[in-house]
Every structure is written in C-alpha cells, then in structure tokens.
Amino acid sequence: MSATHNSTLADCQQLVADLQRQLAECRAERDEALEYQTATSDVLKVISRSTFDLQPILDTLVETGQRLCGSDNATLAIREGDVFRCLATRSHDPAYDAFLRSRTFAPSRERVGGRVALTGEVVHIPDITTDPDYRHPEAVALGKLRTALGVPLLRDGLVVGTLTLNRQRVEPFTERQIELVRTFADQAVIAMENARLLGELQARTRDLEESLEYQTATSDVLKVISRSTADVQPVLETLVETAVRLCGADGGGITVREGEVYRYAASSYSAAQPEWWAAIRQRRLVPGRDSITGRVAIEGNVVHVEDLAADPDFAVAESVMAGRRTALGVPLLREGTVLGVIHLSRQRVEPFTERQIELVRTFADQAVIAMENARLLGELQARTRDLEESLEYQTATSDVLNVISRSTADVQPVLDTVAETAARLCGADTGLISIREGEVYRYVSSSFSASEPELWALRRQETIGPGRDSMAGRVALEGRVVHIADISADPEYAVPETVASGRRTVLGVPLLREGAVLGTINLSRMRVEPFTERQIELVRTFADQAVIAIENARLLTELRESLEYQTATSDVLNVISRSTADVQPVLDTVAETAARLCGADIATVAVREGEVYRFVASSTSASEPEYWAILRQRTILPGRDSMAARVALEGRVVHVADYAADPDFALPETVAAGYHTSLGVPLLREGAVLGTINLGRKRVEPYTERQIELVRTFADQAVIAMENARLLGELQARTRDLEESLEYQTATSDVLNVISRSTADVQPVLDSVMETAARLCGADTGTIAIREGEVYRYVASSFSAAEPEFWATVRQRTIVPGRDSIPARVALEGRVVHVEDLRADPDYVLFPETVAAGRRTMLGVPLLREGAVLGTISLVRKRVQPFTERQIELVRTFADQAVIAIENARLLTELRESLEQQTATAEVCRSSIPRPVSSSRSSKRYWKRRARTAARRAALCICSTARPSAVSRCRASRRTGPSSCAAGSALASSRLRRGCSPESPLSTLPMRG
C-alpha cells in the first residue's frame, strides 16, 4: 500500500514538474514574441523619427537583428550600381567592422551577401566551412564565421540590399529568427524608400528655390539696368557679384572689348583686393588660347575648363598661383560679335552645372542689353552735346550777326565780338584780329583789351608784313589756315615777346573775299593743346562773317531761321525726353512746331494701326474741332487719293504744289476747306512706314528744301519717340509678367507649406487653396466640393467668414453629376468647364440665391486622381469677364495640390489604422497564453495543444502585422479559420469603434466641419 502511495505521489510530482516545464516554455515563447514585437515597434519608431537620415535606421536594424537572433555580427549592404556596399555593421571586433565597410561585393555564390544578391532569396548556411561554393577566406579568418544567414532587401522584385547575420559557432538560425530578419529587411526597404522619396522631394524643393533665386537675381539685374541706363558700370558689377554668388564661384570678372583687345571692367575682387584689381585693370587681353577671355574671344562660344592646372594652353601665371582650378567663360554677343566676356573661377576642381552656365548666359544677354542701352544713350547724349555745342556756336554766330546788323557802318563792334567770342568758345587764352592796311596789317581788336590795356596798347602799334616769322604774317602770305601746335618748336617763328609771354599753341585764319586776304583772326594758348577741327571751322565761320558784312541782311535772316529750326528740334527732343511712355505729347508738339516753322495752315500726323492709318495729332485740333473730328474718324488705306495714303503707299516724301491740279486727289472736304499746297513725309523704321506727317497751305506756295529737311528731322524724332514708347511698353509688360509669375509661384509655395503642415487634416489646405485661387484669379466667390459616395458636398469657400448664413445653406446642398450647375457638370465630364455668362447658358439652373448674388462668369476645375473626380474647384465673377488661360492653369495647379493633400491625408489614415491593427495584435497575443487549470493527463495534453496553437497564432499575427502578405493571411486562415485571426477581429473592432464598417475603404478622409 505504501509502495502504491509512493508511486502515485511520484507520478503527481512528475506531472507537476512537466506542467511547470511546459509553463516555462510557454512563458519563454511569450517573452520572445513580446521581445520581437517590441523590437519591431522600436524600429518603426526609429523610421518615423529618422525620415531624413537613413543611417540611424540601418544601424538600429543591424543592432536589433544581431541581438534578437543571437548572432556574433550583422551586416546591411546597399546596392550601388552593379555592386553592394556595407553601410551598417555590428560585431564585437571593430577591425572586422572596418574591414566590411571598406569592401564592396558583386552578386556571386562566393559569399553569403553575394549569393543573396544573385538569387534574391534567403540564404541559410549552417556551416560555411562545409559549403563548397563559399570563397571568402578573409571574412572567415577575421570574423571566425561558421553559420551564416542572408536575407534580401526587395523592392518591386529587385534586390536593393542584403541583411546578413553570422555566428562564430555552428548553430543554424530558427525559422522564427529568419522570419524576424525578413521583417527587418522589409522595414529597411520601407526606410530606404521613404528616404529616397523625401530626397526627391527635397531636390525638387531645392530646384524651385534655386529657380526663384535665379529669377529674383535676374529681376534685380533688370532693375539695375533700368536705373543705370547711362552708366553700365553698376550693371556689370551687379552681374559679376550675382553670378559669383549664385554659381558658387570663388571669383569672377567681366572684360569688355576695346578695339582689338579686351580690358577688365568689373570684378568680384575689386573691393576685397583693391591693389590686385588696380593691377589687373591695366592688363589688356588679346584673343588667344592662353586665357579664358582670349579663348572665348576667338571661339565666340562658352568655354568651360574643368581644371586649369591640366590645361596645357592656359598661361596666366597669377591665376594658377592664386589656386584657381575650374573656370568658365561666357561671351557677350551682339549680332555674332563678342563685345566682352563674363568669366567665373573656382579654387577647386568642380565643373559648373548646365543650369549655372545657362544662368550666366542670361546675365551675359542682360549685360549686352545694358551695354547697348548705354551705347545708344551715349550716342544720343553725344548727339545732344553736339546739338548743344552747335546751338552755342550758332548762338555765338547769331550774336556776331546781331552786332553786324546793328553796326552796319561801324565794323569795330563786330570785330570785338568776334575776337572775344572765338577766344571763349575755342578755349583760347588770347584772341587777336588784324586788318589789312595797304601792304601791311595792323591789330584792331583783341580779347584782352579790357583786362591787359598796356599790352594791347603795344600790340596796336605793331605793323605786320606778309612773311613766316609771325602768325599773322604767315596767314597773310599763304592765304590759308595756319595751325602751329608749339611755337617753341617752330624754327621760323621770330616774335620774341610772344614766346616770352609763354604762349605755345597758335591758330591763324584768314579773312578772305574773292581770294584776297583782308585780315586775320589769331588765337593762342599758354599750353600745348591743338585746336579741334570744329573749333577751326568755327573760327572760319567768324572770319566769313567778319568779311561778308555786305550780305548782312541775308546772312542774318538765314541765321535766325537756322536758330529757330535748331531750337524747335531741341524743343521736340525735350518733349521726347519727358514723355518716354506717352508718345502723344511728342506728336502734338511735332504737328504744332512743323506747321509754325514751315508756314503751314495745318499739320497732321497719321499713325499706322494694322493695315490702315489714323490721324492722331493736328495743329488745328483746338482751333478747328469740327474738322479735326472728321479727320479722326477717317481710316486711310495706302493709295493715291490723299496725301497720307500716297506717302504710305510710296514710302517717300510727297510734295504736291496744288491739289486742284492733281487728278488723283479725291478728298472733297480738303479741297472745300481751301487747301492747295501739301507736303507729306513718312515716319520710317527699317523701311516700314509707321505713319506720316502732312502739311497743308491754303495757298499755292511750294515748301523749300530746308523746310522739307526740317520735317524729315521731325519725322525721325517722332519715330524715335514711338520706338522709345514701344520699348518701354514691352519692358513694362515683361515686368508685369514677371511680377504675376512671382505672385503665382509664391501662392503655390504657400499652399505647399499648408500641405506640409496639415498632413492629417485636409481642411486648412482646401481653405488656403480656395482663398488663394479666388484672390489671384480676381473671382468674387469660390467653393470646393468633395465627393461623398455618389454625390458631392461643399467643404470650403472664400465667403464662409463673410457670409456665414449663405455658407450654411450651401453646405447643406448635395451635388449630383449633371449639367444643371458648374460643379455638377465638372463632376459629370471630368474636365475644366468655363461658362462666360451663366444667364446665357440654357443648361444652367439659376437658383434664387445665384440670381440674387448676380453671378455671371464661372469656372470649374476637377480634382482628379487616376481619372476619378474627387471634387471640384469653382470660381465665380459677378460680371461677364472670362478667366484667362493663365488663371485656368493656376487653378489646375491648385487642384493638383488639393489632390496631393487629400492623398496625403488618406495615406496617413491608412498608416494610423495599420498602427491600431498592430496594437490590437499585440493585445491578442498577450491574451492568448493559456493558464493550467487541471492536473489530469487529459488536461495536460489539452493545454499543451492550446499553448502551441496560441504560440503559432501569435507568430502568424506578428508576421501579418509587420508585413501583411497574402501568404501570412492564407496560412492563418488555413490553420485557425478566418474568424480566429485576432488581428483581423481587432481591426474590425477598431473600425466599428470609430464608426466605420469593417468593409469600409481605407481612403475615408478626416475632414473638419
């Protein structure tokens, strides 16, 4: 009996020991599953925190895989072209880690990583010493490797990396460990894809920022050009500084052509290195291959040298000594001619990008524009200075003539005025006039008679005979102009008091009448400075005026007329300079001045509009408004029936002495108004007739050649004014386009910023899109509707704050695809709908509030994703004003951004559901571990089966959570039945708690309001 009792007790103790052992195993399996789950969660957290940096994720994966799988080292390699490089390693030997990181391997069967890369499958070698294909002795010797496991990182079937674990003992990895490493490999692929996508987004953002920076820089240069029309230097300095900064160059400069050589005009070193800049400015570069400028000058193309040190032709020693390596030269071209060169350099070997080269080309074009503007303005200013000098000379001549007209009997005032004026205008220190008295000449006038009376008294006593020993004698002898640059170097000059007084350069001009020398005008300077041809010519004029006293009246009349013409021309130029943007004041001034100076009764200006001409200015518009009103309504076709038509047809000056005798003339109102003589002059630009100037007289009196030439001058000035106005208009239009583009680009960037801040909530994005679209497109109102099932509902508007009651009414409305409204029509057709006038559209249903609001023009743009209409953007104007193509394209962009925001929110919702599923899976796994409730053998078997089943379910659920593949789902449903998948049940419960059906789509979007 005692033996039986002892046997029973031993059996019970054995049973208890077995149960305790089983319980320990179940707990161990539970702890291992929980540890795996925690590790997977930790890796996901690292992925979520390290979207910008891939390395922490890879390091975490390697460290976690090594720790959980009990390996001695772990390695993660990433594909780089045709080879793989180790980016993350984990072992107990730093030397082994360094060895792995320094190597790359190709797909092959000689090593575990290469075999995985070759086959794209899991490779498990229990003992690499028994594997005949393994050929990696360094790894075996350094890492003491025995058992190896390799898992591929797969994306779209392509091996993008490998995850390898090794043990320094023969101990194969379990299936559970292999599955865990697979999970880590999938997470590594997700992290890499996230990093790649984020990198692409950042690259695109950088491109946009760079484009905006380039555009801003170009606009800044244009502003400098507009402010510095006369001075090109600020433009060149701004171009160099901007090009160096935007292209990441260490230095740069601009050389400008001067004759056959090139000179430095601007440099980025001018402020930082003034001594070097002063030296380099003195250098002249000739076309050749020994410098960047010379090479560009020869070839006329962009020259890009990646390394100056490796270029055998480059021979600028100081550039090489300064450490310059990479260089770029871009020509400043005008009509194929190299005007200069922009050159940039780097003190490192780093070639410039195509985008940077294109930017420098743009700067080169702007530099050419600035130089051309400065050249044209310089020519205009030079012409103006010539005119001013001519006017001054003319005025002086007029003064002399005035004196002549007042002093017909006394020639002395005329000579005094000539001497004083000639000396002043020619920059002479003294001026003398001598007159012939018999065979000799005497000084009768001087410019210093008042300031140096004693000297003048002495000179008056002198008599001069023709000869070569004095200026007056030499002029009298030769009867021509005599110009001595330096009398101290003239061996024949023999007037000691003149030499002693310090006079150096002298000029003598004869007073000639019919070949006879009546006297001389003599000018002298106390410095060696020859007189200009223009000054000599001026003195000749004075000499002629002094001689031709008999023709006083005629000369004075011509001079006054010339002065009046010159003043009128100057007045027109002044009007042109004041009215650069408006050509009308110029044309009015031309018509009035031409009529006044040419003695015409009327002057008109007609300008081309398409194929016809219209009168735009008249000298009688104020005095004869009725006749002017008739002219303004007339359109003129090239022909022979009117003066303007005839000029437009022939493109030359037309002069009709008498309309009444011209059989082709057919304007009865002109004949009725009493006009007879007429003159027409074309406004020509490059051979094209832009308009005509027409003069009429109510008498038969042909115009003189001088008057015709004057009108030609006015025509040229009118063309200049019209061209200036056209160019300024084009510049202003271009500026407006740039400002509008910048405003659109800024608005698009603002919406993208809202998208980046509101990834989970799409409402702020829609509100921002709506407000921005309505504002930029000049719409009075705008709405956005989003699809809900088979209908659409309004979710955002531009008037929600200003008209809350109306917005509340609109929000309750549902839209069904159809043709009765713009949103419905867009939803039906899936394309842009643009209605210029809603009241003229027979399909549009005019709701009472629509009529009351006065809406007329409307635009609808669909929100499309893969051809499906997710919603609509609608803009409304309370006036009939169609939207422009540019505005429609802008709204399309906003629609694309709204779709991006909606897609982002959908993806984030799916991610949250996945996290909830994972959490629910973890809860089910913890609750699935059974507890022993009986000590019987049947209970023992029962609980053992339950424990194994629970462990199997937990493993399958973990795999399904980490990588919900079709294989895991099928395996779980085959072994335990579809209804027993804890993760699926938890997800269904989670959806029900949030008010969704288990079958509802994952694209349900969070939406405020």
Tab-separated table of C-alpha atoms in Angstrom, residues 531-899:
chain	number	residue	atom	x	y	z
A	531	PHE	CA	42.643	123.288	-81.705
A	532	THR	CA	39.989	120.877	-82.943
A	533	GLU	CA	38.657	120.828	-86.473
A	534	ARG	CA	35.309	122.018	-85.157
A	535	GLN	CA	36.954	124.999	-83.452
A	536	ILE	CA	38.941	125.802	-86.572
A	537	GLU	CA	35.752	125.614	-88.567
A	538	LEU	CA	34.064	127.938	-86.067
A	539	VAL	CA	36.816	130.494	-86.475
A	540	ARG	CA	36.475	130.170	-90.247
A	541	THR	CA	32.814	130.994	-89.779
A	542	PHE	CA	33.690	134.039	-87.733
A	543	ALA	CA	36.145	135.042	-90.432
A	544	ASP	CA	33.494	134.719	-93.088
A	545	GLN	CA	31.044	136.748	-91.003
A	546	ALA	CA	33.584	139.462	-90.496
A	547	VAL	CA	34.256	139.625	-94.224
A	548	ILE	CA	30.754	139.385	-95.664
A	549	ALA	CA	29.419	142.484	-93.980
A	550	ILE	CA	27.738	143.461	-97.225
A	551	GLU	CA	25.423	140.472	-97.027
A	552	ASN	CA	24.316	141.379	-93.514
A	553	ALA	CA	20.606	141.131	-94.068
A	554	ARG	CA	20.629	137.825	-95.934
A	555	LEU	CA	23.031	136.168	-93.531
A	556	LEU	CA	21.084	137.396	-90.530
A	557	THR	CA	17.801	136.095	-91.932
A	558	GLU	CA	19.272	132.640	-92.604
A	559	LEU	CA	20.871	132.548	-89.203
A	560	ARG	CA	17.646	133.408	-87.414
A	561	GLU	CA	15.851	130.760	-89.410
A	562	SER	CA	18.538	128.195	-88.607
A	563	LEU	CA	18.412	129.095	-84.941
A	564	GLU	CA	14.650	128.759	-84.902
A	565	TYR	CA	14.851	125.328	-86.512
A	566	GLN	CA	17.548	124.249	-84.068
A	567	THR	CA	15.533	125.465	-81.104
A	568	ALA	CA	12.425	123.720	-82.377
A	569	THR	CA	14.370	120.491	-82.811
A	570	SER	CA	15.685	120.864	-79.284
A	571	ASP	CA	12.157	121.510	-78.011
A	572	VAL	CA	10.927	118.304	-79.644
A	573	LEU	CA	13.842	116.405	-78.108
A	574	ASN	CA	12.943	117.838	-74.722
A	575	VAL	CA	9.365	116.628	-75.131
A	576	ILE	CA	10.676	113.181	-76.162
A	577	SER	CA	12.881	113.040	-73.058
A	578	ARG	CA	9.932	113.957	-70.808
A	579	SER	CA	7.381	111.643	-72.495
A	580	THR	CA	9.136	108.300	-72.808
A	581	ALA	CA	5.968	106.337	-72.062
A	582	ASP	CA	3.405	108.564	-73.844
A	583	VAL	CA	4.046	109.427	-77.486
A	584	GLN	CA	1.010	111.728	-77.836
A	585	PRO	CA	2.675	114.904	-76.446
A	586	VAL	CA	5.559	114.361	-78.887
A	587	LEU	CA	3.237	114.021	-81.885
A	588	ASP	CA	1.232	117.083	-80.794
A	589	THR	CA	4.457	119.103	-80.463
A	590	VAL	CA	5.731	117.883	-83.848
A	591	ALA	CA	2.488	118.850	-85.603
A	592	GLU	CA	2.315	122.298	-83.970
A	593	THR	CA	6.033	123.081	-84.491
A	594	ALA	CA	6.135	121.855	-88.098
A	595	ALA	CA	3.101	123.973	-89.012
A	596	ARG	CA	4.571	127.073	-87.315
A	597	LEU	CA	8.127	126.838	-88.678
A	598	CYS	CA	7.115	125.834	-92.209
A	599	GLY	CA	4.369	128.448	-92.511
A	600	ALA	CA	1.662	125.817	-92.985
A	601	ASP	CA	-2.012	126.381	-92.212
A	602	ILE	CA	-2.405	122.845	-90.893
A	603	ALA	CA	-0.174	119.939	-89.948
A	604	THR	CA	-1.385	116.448	-89.108
A	605	VAL	CA	0.229	113.197	-88.014
A	606	ALA	CA	-1.216	109.816	-89.000
A	607	VAL	CA	-0.073	106.559	-87.408
A	608	ARG	CA	-0.390	103.012	-88.697
A	609	GLU	CA	-2.906	100.702	-86.999
A	610	GLY	CA	-2.750	97.285	-88.623
A	611	GLU	CA	-3.288	97.729	-92.360
A	612	VAL	CA	-4.747	101.255	-92.136
A	613	TYR	CA	-3.642	104.657	-90.860
A	614	ARG	CA	-5.468	107.030	-88.484
A	615	PHE	CA	-4.912	110.691	-87.704
A	616	VAL	CA	-3.694	111.091	-84.119
A	617	ALA	CA	-2.432	114.700	-83.950
A	618	SER	CA	-3.240	118.027	-85.621
A	619	SER	CA	-2.035	121.608	-85.269
A	620	THR	CA	-5.679	122.824	-85.604
A	621	SER	CA	-7.349	120.379	-83.216
A	622	ALA	CA	-8.149	123.225	-80.819
A	623	SER	CA	-8.984	125.923	-83.393
A	624	GLU	CA	-10.975	123.689	-85.804
A	625	PRO	CA	-12.529	120.963	-83.630
A	626	GLU	CA	-15.220	120.011	-86.155
A	627	TYR	CA	-12.742	119.478	-88.983
A	628	TRP	CA	-10.453	117.572	-86.582
A	629	ALA	CA	-13.377	115.368	-85.512
A	630	ILE	CA	-13.941	114.434	-89.192
A	631	LEU	CA	-10.260	113.616	-89.685
A	632	ARG	CA	-10.091	111.465	-86.543
A	633	GLN	CA	-12.905	109.218	-87.787
A	634	ARG	CA	-11.225	108.555	-91.106
A	635	THR	CA	-9.201	105.416	-91.802
A	636	ILE	CA	-6.617	105.715	-94.545
A	637	LEU	CA	-5.582	102.912	-96.856
A	638	PRO	CA	-2.395	103.173	-98.900
A	639	GLY	CA	-3.334	104.711	-102.237
A	640	ARG	CA	-3.181	107.939	-104.255
A	641	ASP	CA	-6.410	109.656	-103.202
A	642	SER	CA	-4.928	111.582	-100.252
A	643	MET	CA	-1.555	112.871	-99.104
A	644	ALA	CA	-1.256	110.423	-96.170
A	645	ALA	CA	-2.374	107.485	-98.364
A	646	ARG	CA	0.133	108.407	-101.067
A	647	VAL	CA	3.029	108.651	-98.595
A	648	ALA	CA	2.008	105.305	-97.033
A	649	LEU	CA	1.932	103.714	-100.487
A	650	GLU	CA	5.260	105.081	-101.792
A	651	GLY	CA	7.220	105.294	-98.509
A	652	ARG	CA	8.908	108.587	-99.535
A	653	VAL	CA	8.396	112.353	-99.371
A	654	VAL	CA	5.439	113.538	-101.488
A	655	HIS	CA	5.168	117.226	-102.434
A	656	VAL	CA	2.050	118.483	-104.262
A	657	ALA	CA	2.221	122.117	-105.373
A	658	ASP	CA	-1.568	122.396	-105.945
A	659	TYR	CA	-4.309	119.895	-105.066
A	660	ALA	CA	-6.608	121.477	-107.646
A	661	ALA	CA	-4.223	120.410	-110.437
A	662	ASP	CA	-3.779	116.862	-109.128
A	663	PRO	CA	-6.262	114.445	-110.827
A	664	ASP	CA	-5.711	111.660	-108.250
A	665	PHE	CA	-6.647	113.687	-105.193
A	666	ALA	CA	-10.157	112.758	-104.016
A	667	LEU	CA	-10.845	114.321	-100.592
A	668	PRO	CA	-13.603	116.859	-101.208
A	669	GLU	CA	-13.553	118.277	-97.635
A	670	THR	CA	-9.856	119.158	-98.002
A	671	VAL	CA	-10.472	120.980	-101.274
A	672	ALA	CA	-13.572	122.582	-99.782
A	673	ALA	CA	-11.501	123.807	-96.825
A	674	GLY	CA	-9.332	125.712	-99.331
A	675	TYR	CA	-6.085	123.741	-99.069
A	676	HIS	CA	-3.786	123.801	-102.107
A	677	THR	CA	-0.095	123.052	-101.462
A	678	SER	CA	0.630	119.950	-99.440
A	679	LEU	CA	3.690	118.086	-98.157
A	680	GLY	CA	3.824	114.509	-96.807
A	681	VAL	CA	6.839	112.948	-95.072
A	682	PRO	CA	6.895	109.282	-93.954
A	683	LEU	CA	7.775	108.052	-90.464
A	684	LEU	CA	10.162	105.254	-91.405
A	685	ARG	CA	11.646	102.483	-89.301
A	686	GLU	CA	13.728	99.880	-91.134
A	687	GLY	CA	11.924	100.724	-94.370
A	688	ALA	CA	8.406	100.316	-92.903
A	689	VAL	CA	6.036	103.303	-92.888
A	690	LEU	CA	4.882	103.757	-89.275
A	691	GLY	CA	2.972	106.940	-90.087
A	692	THR	CA	3.053	110.247	-91.952
A	693	ILE	CA	3.466	113.970	-91.235
A	694	ASN	CA	1.232	116.038	-93.532
A	695	LEU	CA	1.410	119.822	-94.006
A	696	GLY	CA	-1.121	121.909	-95.932
A	697	ARG	CA	-1.304	125.522	-97.100
A	698	LYS	CA	-4.387	127.384	-98.224
A	699	ARG	CA	-2.305	128.967	-100.965
A	700	VAL	CA	-0.126	127.739	-103.779
A	701	GLU	CA	3.353	128.063	-102.269
A	702	PRO	CA	5.737	125.081	-102.509
A	703	TYR	CA	7.863	124.216	-99.486
A	704	THR	CA	11.589	124.898	-99.591
A	705	GLU	CA	14.214	122.155	-99.405
A	706	ARG	CA	15.194	123.387	-95.965
A	707	GLN	CA	11.624	123.119	-94.740
A	708	ILE	CA	11.315	119.626	-96.174
A	709	GLU	CA	14.572	118.638	-94.436
A	710	LEU	CA	13.242	120.074	-91.180
A	711	VAL	CA	10.084	117.967	-91.440
A	712	ARG	CA	12.254	114.932	-92.163
A	713	THR	CA	14.073	115.664	-88.897
A	714	PHE	CA	10.752	115.898	-87.078
A	715	ALA	CA	9.722	112.585	-88.659
A	716	ASP	CA	12.904	110.938	-87.399
A	717	GLN	CA	12.283	112.351	-83.933
A	718	ALA	CA	8.699	111.078	-83.964
A	719	VAL	CA	9.948	107.597	-84.908
A	720	ILE	CA	12.456	107.741	-82.027
A	721	ALA	CA	9.668	108.721	-79.630
A	722	MET	CA	7.377	105.954	-80.902
A	723	GLU	CA	10.193	103.392	-80.667
A	724	ASN	CA	11.040	104.565	-77.128
A	725	ALA	CA	7.395	104.245	-76.107
A	726	ARG	CA	7.183	100.786	-77.688
A	727	LEU	CA	10.330	99.529	-75.999
A	728	LEU	CA	9.253	100.959	-72.654
A	729	GLY	CA	5.826	99.348	-73.061
A	730	GLU	CA	7.430	95.982	-73.813
A	731	LEU	CA	9.691	96.354	-70.770
A	732	GLN	CA	6.742	97.261	-68.538
A	733	ALA	CA	4.702	94.332	-69.899
A	734	ARG	CA	7.610	91.963	-69.266
A	735	THR	CA	7.963	93.347	-65.737
A	736	ARG	CA	4.248	92.807	-65.104
A	737	ASP	CA	4.520	89.228	-66.375
A	738	LEU	CA	7.453	88.574	-64.051
A	739	GLU	CA	5.598	90.075	-61.078
A	740	GLU	CA	2.497	87.970	-61.848
A	741	SER	CA	4.625	84.811	-62.230
A	742	LEU	CA	6.336	85.522	-58.921
A	743	GLU	CA	2.973	86.090	-57.229
A	744	TYR	CA	1.612	82.795	-58.630
A	745	GLN	CA	4.781	80.953	-57.620
A	746	THR	CA	4.601	82.439	-54.102
A	747	ALA	CA	0.955	81.410	-53.776
A	748	THR	CA	1.758	77.860	-54.925
A	749	SER	CA	4.578	77.718	-52.381
A	750	ASP	CA	2.220	78.951	-49.639
A	751	VAL	CA	-0.269	76.183	-50.435
A	752	LEU	CA	2.546	73.611	-50.368
A	753	ASN	CA	3.565	74.956	-46.955
A	754	VAL	CA	-0.005	74.480	-45.716
A	755	ILE	CA	0.042	70.931	-47.133
A	756	SER	CA	3.303	70.174	-45.327
A	757	ARG	CA	1.861	71.480	-42.028
A	758	SER	CA	-1.554	69.770	-42.370
A	759	THR	CA	-0.766	66.216	-43.423
A	760	ALA	CA	-3.554	64.763	-41.271
A	761	ASP	CA	-6.163	67.487	-41.720
A	762	VAL	CA	-7.008	68.431	-45.288
A	763	GLN	CA	-9.379	71.276	-44.350
A	764	PRO	CA	-6.708	74.016	-43.918
A	765	VAL	CA	-5.307	73.078	-47.328
A	766	LEU	CA	-8.705	73.385	-49.010
A	767	ASP	CA	-9.391	76.708	-47.240
A	768	SER	CA	-5.983	78.045	-48.329
A	769	VAL	CA	-6.466	76.807	-51.914
A	770	MET	CA	-9.877	78.425	-52.092
A	771	GLU	CA	-8.830	81.780	-50.659
A	772	THR	CA	-5.682	81.952	-52.830
A	773	ALA	CA	-7.410	80.897	-56.051
A	774	ALA	CA	-10.208	83.448	-55.609
A	775	ARG	CA	-7.750	86.243	-54.791
A	776	LEU	CA	-5.236	85.598	-57.589
A	777	CYS	CA	-7.883	84.989	-60.257
A	778	GLY	CA	-9.933	88.074	-59.350
A	779	ALA	CA	-13.011	85.994	-58.528
A	780	ASP	CA	-15.789	87.336	-56.305
A	781	THR	CA	-16.500	83.954	-54.728
A	782	GLY	CA	-15.246	80.400	-54.892
A	783	THR	CA	-16.101	76.983	-53.496
A	784	ILE	CA	-14.635	73.486	-53.242
A	785	ALA	CA	-16.845	70.383	-53.280
A	786	ILE	CA	-15.649	66.875	-52.323
A	787	ARG	CA	-17.133	63.569	-53.370
A	788	GLU	CA	-19.056	61.578	-50.738
A	789	GLY	CA	-20.326	58.369	-52.289
A	790	GLU	CA	-22.311	59.233	-55.405
A	791	VAL	CA	-22.800	62.920	-54.549
A	792	TYR	CA	-20.588	65.931	-53.820
A	793	ARG	CA	-20.733	68.326	-50.888
A	794	TYR	CA	-19.263	71.779	-50.425
A	795	VAL	CA	-16.430	71.753	-47.876
A	796	ALA	CA	-14.638	75.105	-48.404
A	797	SER	CA	-15.473	78.569	-49.733
A	798	SER	CA	-13.980	82.026	-49.984
A	799	PHE	CA	-17.053	83.588	-48.312
A	800	SER	CA	-17.515	81.282	-45.314
A	801	ALA	CA	-16.411	84.033	-42.901
A	802	ALA	CA	-18.041	86.982	-44.682
A	803	GLU	CA	-21.414	85.259	-45.396
A	804	PRO	CA	-21.864	82.560	-42.733
A	805	GLU	CA	-25.615	82.197	-43.259
A	806	PHE	CA	-25.304	81.745	-47.016
A	807	TRP	CA	-22.392	79.346	-46.466
A	808	ALA	CA	-24.509	77.301	-44.042
A	809	THR	CA	-27.182	77.000	-46.752
A	810	VAL	CA	-24.665	75.994	-49.395
A	811	ARG	CA	-23.069	73.345	-47.125
A	812	GLN	CA	-26.380	71.520	-46.849
A	813	ARG	CA	-26.677	71.161	-50.604
A	814	THR	CA	-25.636	67.954	-52.323
A	815	ILE	CA	-24.474	67.930	-55.912
A	816	VAL	CA	-25.280	65.122	-58.307
A	817	PRO	CA	-23.273	64.860	-61.554
A	818	GLY	CA	-25.286	66.567	-64.288
A	819	ARG	CA	-25.445	69.773	-66.342
A	820	ASP	CA	-27.602	71.966	-64.080
A	821	SER	CA	-24.631	73.543	-62.248
A	822	ILE	CA	-20.943	74.064	-62.853
A	823	PRO	CA	-19.733	71.660	-60.086
A	824	ALA	CA	-22.225	69.028	-61.311
A	825	ARG	CA	-21.046	69.491	-64.893
A	826	VAL	CA	-17.385	69.178	-63.872
A	827	ALA	CA	-18.224	66.022	-61.894
A	828	LEU	CA	-20.059	64.611	-64.916
A	829	GLU	CA	-17.454	65.424	-67.587
A	830	GLY	CA	-14.253	65.218	-65.507
A	831	ARG	CA	-12.723	68.273	-67.230
A	832	VAL	CA	-12.485	72.061	-66.917
A	833	VAL	CA	-15.812	73.845	-67.507
A	834	HIS	CA	-15.731	77.593	-68.319
A	835	VAL	CA	-19.009	79.494	-68.804
A	836	GLU	CA	-18.612	83.139	-69.808
A	837	ASP	CA	-22.200	84.086	-68.876
A	838	LEU	CA	-24.394	81.854	-66.700
A	839	ARG	CA	-27.555	83.640	-67.846
A	840	ALA	CA	-26.831	82.699	-71.449
A	841	ASP	CA	-26.287	79.005	-70.628
A	842	PRO	CA	-29.530	77.045	-71.274
A	843	ASP	CA	-28.472	74.077	-69.114
A	844	TYR	CA	-27.603	76.070	-66.004
A	845	VAL	CA	-30.311	76.103	-63.309
A	846	LEU	CA	-30.424	79.610	-61.837
A	847	PHE	CA	-31.082	79.165	-58.120
A	848	PRO	CA	-32.727	82.171	-56.417
A	849	GLU	CA	-29.582	82.889	-54.388
A	850	THR	CA	-27.496	82.721	-57.588
A	851	VAL	CA	-29.688	85.317	-59.302
A	852	ALA	CA	-29.731	87.470	-56.164
A	853	ALA	CA	-25.919	87.305	-55.887
A	854	GLY	CA	-25.566	88.472	-59.510
A	855	ARG	CA	-23.123	85.769	-60.559
A	856	ARG	CA	-22.269	85.759	-64.271
A	857	THR	CA	-18.931	84.193	-65.320
A	858	MET	CA	-17.977	80.853	-63.738
A	859	LEU	CA	-15.076	78.408	-63.885
A	860	GLY	CA	-14.998	74.802	-62.655
A	861	VAL	CA	-11.873	72.628	-62.394
A	862	PRO	CA	-11.941	68.927	-61.352
A	863	LEU	CA	-9.807	67.358	-58.622
A	864	LEU	CA	-8.627	64.249	-60.473
A	865	ARG	CA	-6.836	61.174	-59.189
A	866	GLU	CA	-6.241	58.394	-61.728
A	867	GLY	CA	-9.123	59.696	-63.830
A	868	ALA	CA	-11.628	59.777	-60.943
A	869	VAL	CA	-13.197	63.114	-59.934
A	870	LEU	CA	-12.538	63.520	-56.185
A	871	GLY	CA	-14.055	67.014	-56.121
A	872	THR	CA	-14.317	70.368	-57.868
A	873	ILE	CA	-12.996	73.931	-57.537
A	874	SER	CA	-15.469	76.593	-58.675
A	875	LEU	CA	-14.780	80.333	-59.143
A	876	VAL	CA	-17.455	82.969	-59.796
A	877	ARG	CA	-17.392	86.561	-61.026
A	878	LYS	CA	-20.325	88.942	-60.693
A	879	ARG	CA	-19.563	90.309	-64.131
A	880	VAL	CA	-19.124	88.899	-67.608
A	881	GLN	CA	-15.345	88.563	-67.705
A	882	PRO	CA	-13.876	85.227	-68.834
A	883	PHE	CA	-10.937	83.798	-66.937
A	884	THR	CA	-7.585	83.823	-68.742
A	885	GLU	CA	-5.697	80.689	-69.777
A	886	ARG	CA	-3.039	81.567	-67.224
A	887	GLN	CA	-5.636	81.785	-64.441
A	888	ILE	CA	-7.201	78.472	-65.515
A	889	GLU	CA	-3.753	76.835	-65.486
A	890	LEU	CA	-3.146	78.259	-61.995
A	891	VAL	CA	-6.426	76.772	-60.724
A	892	ARG	CA	-5.413	73.424	-62.298
A	893	THR	CA	-2.219	73.612	-60.251
A	894	PHE	CA	-4.215	74.329	-57.097
A	895	ALA	CA	-6.472	71.354	-57.945
A	896	ASP	CA	-3.418	69.105	-58.234
A	897	GLN	CA	-2.163	70.376	-54.862
A	898	ALA	CA	-5.560	69.730	-53.277
A	899	VAL	CA	-5.474	66.155	-54.607
